[in-house]
Short mmCIF file of C-alpha atoms in Angstrom, two decimals:
data_model
loop_
_atom_site.label_atom_id
_atom_site.label_comp_id
_atom_site.label_asym_id
_atom_site.label_seq_id
_atom_site.Cartn_x
_atom_site.Cartn_y
_atom_site.Cartn_z
CA MET A 21 72.22 121.60 136.68
CA ALA A 22 74.90 120.01 134.49
CA THR A 23 72.78 116.85 134.20
CA THR A 24 69.73 118.87 133.21
CA ASN A 25 71.64 120.81 130.59
CA PHE A 26 73.21 117.65 129.23
CA THR A 27 69.81 115.97 128.91
CA GLU A 28 68.41 119.00 127.15
CA TYR A 29 71.31 119.09 124.69
CA GLU A 30 71.15 115.36 124.22
CA ASN A 31 67.47 115.42 123.34
CA HIS A 32 67.43 118.45 121.04
CA LYS A 33 70.85 118.64 119.37
CA THR A 34 72.54 116.41 116.86
CA ALA A 35 75.78 114.58 117.59
CA PHE A 36 77.62 117.10 115.41
CA GLU A 37 76.23 120.08 117.35
CA LEU A 38 76.90 118.44 120.73
CA SER A 39 80.59 118.04 119.92
CA CYS A 40 81.18 121.80 120.32
CA THR A 41 79.39 122.42 123.63
CA LEU A 42 80.92 122.77 127.07
CA GLU A 43 78.11 120.80 128.71
CA PHE A 44 79.01 117.73 126.67
CA THR A 45 82.78 117.90 126.21
CA GLU A 46 83.97 119.07 129.63
CA GLY A 47 84.56 115.46 130.73
CA VAL A 48 86.87 114.49 127.87
CA HIS A 49 89.53 117.22 127.93
CA ASN A 50 92.28 114.83 129.06
CA GLU A 51 91.54 112.35 126.27
CA LEU A 52 91.41 115.11 123.67
CA THR A 53 94.71 116.54 124.87
CA PHE A 54 96.31 113.12 124.42
CA LEU A 55 94.78 112.75 120.94
CA LEU A 56 95.90 116.16 119.71
CA VAL A 57 99.49 115.52 120.83
CA LEU A 58 99.45 112.07 119.22
CA ASN A 59 98.04 113.43 115.97
CA ILE A 60 100.68 116.15 115.78
CA PHE A 61 103.25 113.35 115.75
CA LEU A 62 101.24 111.30 113.21
CA SER A 63 100.85 114.36 111.00
CA ILE A 64 104.62 114.81 110.86
CA THR A 65 105.27 111.12 110.12
CA ALA A 66 102.56 111.04 107.42
CA PHE A 67 104.05 114.13 105.76
CA LEU A 68 107.65 112.90 105.84
CA GLY A 69 106.86 109.29 104.93
CA ASN A 70 104.58 110.02 101.99
CA THR A 71 106.81 112.79 100.67
CA LEU A 72 109.67 110.30 100.61
CA ILE A 73 107.49 107.72 98.85
CA LEU A 74 106.43 110.22 96.18
CA VAL A 75 110.04 111.19 95.49
CA ALA A 76 111.02 107.51 95.32
CA LEU A 77 108.13 106.62 92.98
CA GLN A 78 109.14 109.39 90.59
CA LYS A 79 112.58 107.77 90.29
CA GLU A 80 111.22 104.23 89.91
CA ASN A 81 110.78 103.19 86.26
CA SER A 82 110.22 99.43 86.50
CA LEU A 83 106.62 99.74 87.71
CA HIS A 84 103.90 99.88 85.06
CA PRO A 85 102.99 103.62 84.69
CA PRO A 86 99.24 103.20 85.46
CA SER A 87 100.07 101.14 88.56
CA LYS A 88 102.64 103.71 89.64
CA LEU A 89 100.08 106.48 89.15
CA LEU A 90 97.64 104.70 91.46
CA TYR A 91 100.27 104.28 94.17
CA CYS A 92 101.29 107.94 93.72
CA ASN A 93 97.66 108.98 94.11
CA LEU A 94 97.33 106.93 97.29
CA ALA A 95 100.50 108.55 98.65
CA ILE A 96 99.16 112.00 97.75
CA THR A 97 95.94 111.20 99.60
CA ASP A 98 97.90 110.11 102.68
CA LEU A 99 100.07 113.22 102.38
CA CYS A 100 96.94 115.41 102.36
CA VAL A 101 95.76 113.63 105.50
CA GLY A 102 99.03 114.62 107.18
CA ILE A 103 99.00 118.27 106.11
CA ILE A 104 95.24 119.00 105.98
CA ALA A 105 92.96 116.56 107.81
CA GLU A 106 95.08 115.95 110.91
CA PRO A 107 95.95 119.65 111.51
CA LEU A 108 92.22 120.45 111.25
CA ALA A 109 91.42 117.69 113.75
CA VAL A 110 94.14 119.00 116.08
CA THR A 111 92.66 122.51 115.76
CA TYR A 112 89.20 121.14 116.59
CA TRP A 113 90.40 119.28 119.70
CA THR A 114 92.49 122.26 120.83
CA ALA A 115 89.46 124.55 120.47
CA ILE A 116 87.44 122.23 122.72
CA VAL A 117 90.16 122.11 125.38
CA LYS A 118 90.60 125.92 125.22
CA GLU A 119 86.80 126.42 124.96
CA ARG A 120 87.00 128.44 121.74
CA TRP A 121 83.59 127.45 120.41
CA ASN A 122 83.57 129.60 117.25
CA ILE A 123 86.85 128.03 116.15
CA CYS A 124 85.55 124.63 117.24
CA HIS A 125 82.54 124.78 114.92
CA ARG A 126 84.55 125.95 111.91
CA ALA A 127 87.35 123.43 112.48
CA ASN A 128 84.80 120.64 112.96
CA TRP A 129 83.10 121.44 109.64
CA ALA A 130 86.43 121.61 107.82
CA ALA A 131 87.80 118.46 109.46
CA LYS A 132 84.68 116.47 108.58
CA PHE A 133 84.74 117.60 104.94
CA ALA A 134 88.48 116.91 104.55
CA GLY A 135 88.19 113.56 106.31
CA TYR A 136 85.25 112.35 104.21
CA THR A 137 86.90 113.48 100.96
CA LEU A 138 90.31 111.94 101.63
CA CYS A 139 88.90 108.71 103.06
CA SER A 140 86.68 108.31 99.99
CA ALA A 141 89.60 108.96 97.65
CA SER A 142 91.76 106.39 99.48
CA LEU A 143 89.03 103.78 99.39
CA PHE A 144 88.36 104.35 95.68
CA THR A 145 92.09 104.19 94.91
CA LEU A 146 92.56 100.86 96.67
CA THR A 147 89.49 99.48 94.89
CA VAL A 148 90.92 100.52 91.52
CA ILE A 149 94.27 98.94 92.46
CA SER A 150 92.53 95.62 93.14
CA VAL A 151 90.69 95.81 89.80
CA ASP A 152 93.97 96.74 88.09
CA ARG A 153 95.65 93.62 89.49
CA LEU A 154 92.74 91.46 88.30
CA LEU A 155 92.88 92.94 84.80
CA ALA A 156 96.64 92.34 84.65
CA LEU A 157 95.98 88.67 85.30
CA LEU A 158 92.98 88.19 83.02
CA LEU A 159 94.05 90.29 80.03
CA GLY A 160 97.62 89.02 79.79
CA LEU A 161 99.40 90.65 76.84
CA LYS A 162 96.42 92.91 76.15
CA TYR A 163 96.69 94.49 79.60
CA ARG A 164 99.04 97.30 78.53
CA GLN A 165 96.77 98.13 75.59
CA VAL A 166 93.61 98.29 77.70
CA VAL A 167 94.96 99.83 80.93
CA THR A 168 96.67 102.94 79.64
CA LEU A 169 98.04 105.93 81.49
CA LYS A 170 95.41 108.23 79.95
CA ARG A 171 92.52 106.02 81.07
CA THR A 172 94.01 105.73 84.55
CA HIS A 173 94.29 109.54 84.75
CA ILE A 174 90.62 109.86 83.79
CA THR A 175 89.65 107.27 86.41
CA VAL A 176 91.66 109.02 89.14
CA ILE A 177 90.18 112.43 88.29
CA GLY A 178 86.71 110.88 88.21
CA PHE A 179 86.78 109.41 91.69
CA TRP A 180 88.38 112.60 93.11
CA ILE A 181 85.39 114.55 91.74
CA LEU A 182 83.02 111.93 93.15
CA SER A 183 84.75 112.12 96.55
CA ILE A 184 84.50 115.92 96.70
CA VAL A 185 80.88 116.05 95.53
CA GLY A 186 79.80 113.23 97.84
CA SER A 187 81.53 114.81 100.84
CA SER A 188 80.03 118.23 100.03
CA THR A 189 76.56 116.88 100.81
CA PHE A 190 77.60 117.04 104.48
CA PHE A 191 77.06 120.81 104.42
CA TRP A 192 73.34 120.63 103.63
CA ASN A 193 72.13 117.07 104.34
CA ARG A 194 74.10 114.73 106.59
CA LEU A 195 71.68 111.88 105.96
CA VAL A 196 72.68 111.94 102.27
CA THR A 197 76.33 111.88 103.35
CA SER A 198 75.67 108.85 105.52
CA TRP A 199 74.02 106.97 102.66
CA TYR A 200 76.85 108.00 100.35
CA GLN A 201 79.33 106.54 102.84
CA TYR A 202 77.41 103.30 103.38
CA ILE A 203 76.70 102.63 99.70
CA GLY A 204 80.15 103.72 98.52
CA THR A 205 81.97 101.67 101.16
CA ALA A 206 79.83 98.60 100.49
CA MET A 207 80.39 98.81 96.72
CA CYS A 208 84.14 99.25 97.16
CA LEU A 209 84.39 96.31 99.56
CA VAL A 210 82.31 94.04 97.33
CA THR A 211 84.41 94.99 94.29
CA THR A 212 87.67 94.43 96.16
CA ILE A 213 86.59 91.07 97.57
CA PHE A 214 85.40 89.99 94.11
CA ALA A 215 88.72 91.05 92.54
CA TYR A 216 91.02 89.32 95.03
CA THR A 217 88.82 86.20 95.17
CA ASN A 218 89.10 85.80 91.41
CA ILE A 219 92.82 86.59 91.48
CA PHE A 220 93.58 83.80 93.92
CA ARG A 221 91.21 81.42 92.14
CA VAL A 222 93.02 81.95 88.81
CA LEU A 223 96.44 81.74 90.48
CA ARG A 224 95.52 78.42 92.07
CA HIS A 225 94.24 77.17 88.72
CA ASN A 226 97.48 78.22 86.99
CA GLN A 227 99.60 76.64 89.69
CA PHE A 228 97.75 73.36 89.24
CA HIS A 229 98.48 73.39 85.48
CA VAL A 230 102.15 74.29 86.03
CA GLN A 231 102.53 71.37 88.42
CA ASN A 232 101.01 69.07 85.81
CA HIS A 233 103.48 70.28 83.18
CA VAL A 234 106.37 69.80 85.58
CA ALA A 235 105.17 66.30 86.36
CA GLN A 236 105.10 65.55 82.63
CA GLY A 237 108.68 66.77 82.26
CA GLN A 238 107.85 69.91 80.31
CA ARG A 239 109.89 73.02 81.04
CA ARG A 240 107.93 76.21 81.30
CA GLN A 241 110.08 78.73 83.11
CA ALA A 242 108.76 82.02 81.75
CA ILE A 243 105.25 81.68 83.15
CA PRO A 244 106.31 80.72 86.73
CA LEU A 245 108.79 83.61 86.81
CA ASN A 246 106.19 86.15 85.62
CA GLU A 247 103.61 84.68 87.95
CA ALA A 248 105.99 84.92 90.91
CA ARG A 249 106.49 88.61 90.24
CA TYR A 250 102.75 89.09 89.84
CA ARG A 251 102.09 87.32 93.14
CA LYS A 252 104.41 89.75 94.91
CA ALA A 253 102.54 92.70 93.41
CA VAL A 254 99.20 91.23 94.46
CA TYR A 255 100.31 90.53 98.03
CA SER A 256 101.79 94.03 98.30
CA ALA A 257 98.46 95.58 97.29
CA LEU A 258 96.60 93.17 99.56
CA TRP A 259 98.70 94.17 102.58
CA VAL A 260 97.82 97.83 102.00
CA GLN A 261 94.16 96.87 101.58
CA VAL A 262 93.99 94.79 104.77
CA THR A 263 95.75 97.49 106.80
CA MET A 264 93.20 100.02 105.63
CA VAL A 265 90.30 97.74 106.55
CA VAL A 266 91.74 97.24 110.04
CA CYS A 267 92.17 101.00 110.52
CA TYR A 268 88.75 101.91 109.09
CA LEU A 269 86.65 99.15 110.64
CA PRO A 270 86.31 100.73 114.13
CA ILE A 271 85.04 104.06 112.78
CA SER A 272 82.58 102.23 110.53
CA ILE A 273 81.18 100.40 113.55
CA VAL A 274 80.99 103.59 115.63
CA ALA A 275 79.33 105.50 112.77
CA THR A 276 76.68 102.79 112.53
CA LEU A 277 76.00 102.99 116.27
CA THR A 278 75.90 106.81 116.41
CA PRO A 279 72.33 108.16 116.40
CA GLN A 280 71.34 111.27 114.43
CA LYS A 281 69.89 112.89 117.56
CA GLY A 282 71.86 112.74 120.79
CA ILE A 283 75.02 110.83 121.57
CA SER A 284 76.55 109.29 124.67
CA LEU A 285 79.94 110.37 125.97
CA SER A 286 81.36 106.86 125.54
CA VAL A 287 80.38 106.81 121.85
CA TYR A 288 81.93 110.27 121.42
CA ARG A 289 85.20 109.03 122.94
CA ALA A 290 85.14 105.96 120.71
CA TRP A 291 84.55 108.17 117.66
CA GLN A 292 87.55 110.42 118.40
CA PHE A 293 89.91 107.48 118.99
CA SER A 294 88.67 105.72 115.85
CA VAL A 295 89.31 108.91 113.83
CA THR A 296 92.91 108.79 115.06
CA LEU A 297 93.16 105.16 113.96
CA VAL A 298 92.04 106.22 110.46
CA TYR A 299 94.76 108.87 110.40
CA LEU A 300 97.29 106.30 111.57
CA ASN A 301 96.73 104.45 108.29
CA SER A 302 98.36 107.33 106.40
CA SER A 303 101.53 106.90 108.45
CA LEU A 304 101.56 103.11 108.05
CA ASN A 305 101.21 103.00 104.26
CA PRO A 306 104.73 104.34 103.51
CA LEU A 307 106.16 101.63 105.76
CA LEU A 308 104.18 99.00 103.84
CA TYR A 309 105.45 100.29 100.49
CA VAL A 310 109.06 100.07 101.66
CA TRP A 311 108.54 96.66 103.26
CA LYS A 312 106.53 94.90 100.54
CA ILE A 313 107.50 96.57 97.24
CA ARG A 314 111.13 95.87 96.37
CA GLU A 315 111.33 98.55 93.65
CA VAL A 316 110.06 101.22 96.03
CA ARG A 317 112.42 100.03 98.75
CA GLN A 318 115.42 100.39 96.45
CA ALA A 319 114.29 103.84 95.30
CA VAL A 320 113.80 104.98 98.91
CA LYS A 321 117.29 103.76 99.84
CA GLU A 322 118.76 105.64 96.89
CA THR A 323 116.83 108.80 97.81
CA LEU A 324 117.98 108.65 101.44
CA ARG A 325 121.55 108.00 100.31
CA GLN A 326 121.44 111.10 98.11
CA LEU A 327 119.96 113.21 100.91
CA TYR A 328 122.62 111.97 103.32
CA CYS A 329 125.44 112.72 100.87
#
């Protein structure tokens, strides 16, 4: 009987509808219990870590204001994952384990919308950070005139609106949402790869010229010092970018393999674990800021010292 029901659901219901049915989810209660406990812990760490980063960034004045705004926006996105997306996911998994199907459907809708919106905002933010680093290298002294705080605010507001509107399509046409995800992700990845490829190409070119000047006995200390600081900023942003790709790659693969009609239990398990990996990224980012950005590390130490005192 269970097999017959499962086949009927599999053939006539979408993957989204199957995820809130007893016939489909009764075999994954143990895995979901583990995931909801793990995500409660990750929600707390994401909230505490990103709150600390936001407080530290407000005290840090050596970072260029537009760059600081972008990092603040990324921290806010990760903070929202900890206080909105993960609690909704925990509610969804708890509803399945407790067999509260009305709550399950509502929590699933809300978790999907929050997840799509926040993931889009994070991806857009990291893409803008990569373009910002490229502009800092190419524009030189004109960088502060072109990349202003006002323009960065407009850009941030723009991609938040785009993220919300694009994610809202999930409520009436999930196929549109899928295309929005695929096209948006592809464009962001292409832009990011283009930006960092050109950054390292120009840096290698500059290093070659500096070595030539050194070989000719000319002293040019200002450029190597500025370039060394710039390299640190680029590698810091690149670490955050690579970590996000590692955390988001599994769910991208699973989403590609998930059919619109019907879904296997193994794919469903893989989807839930890959969602947790995406949420893990929000807890890892504060650690990367402290580890790779010296100014943020000093501000965090000062903040903790003040809290302790």
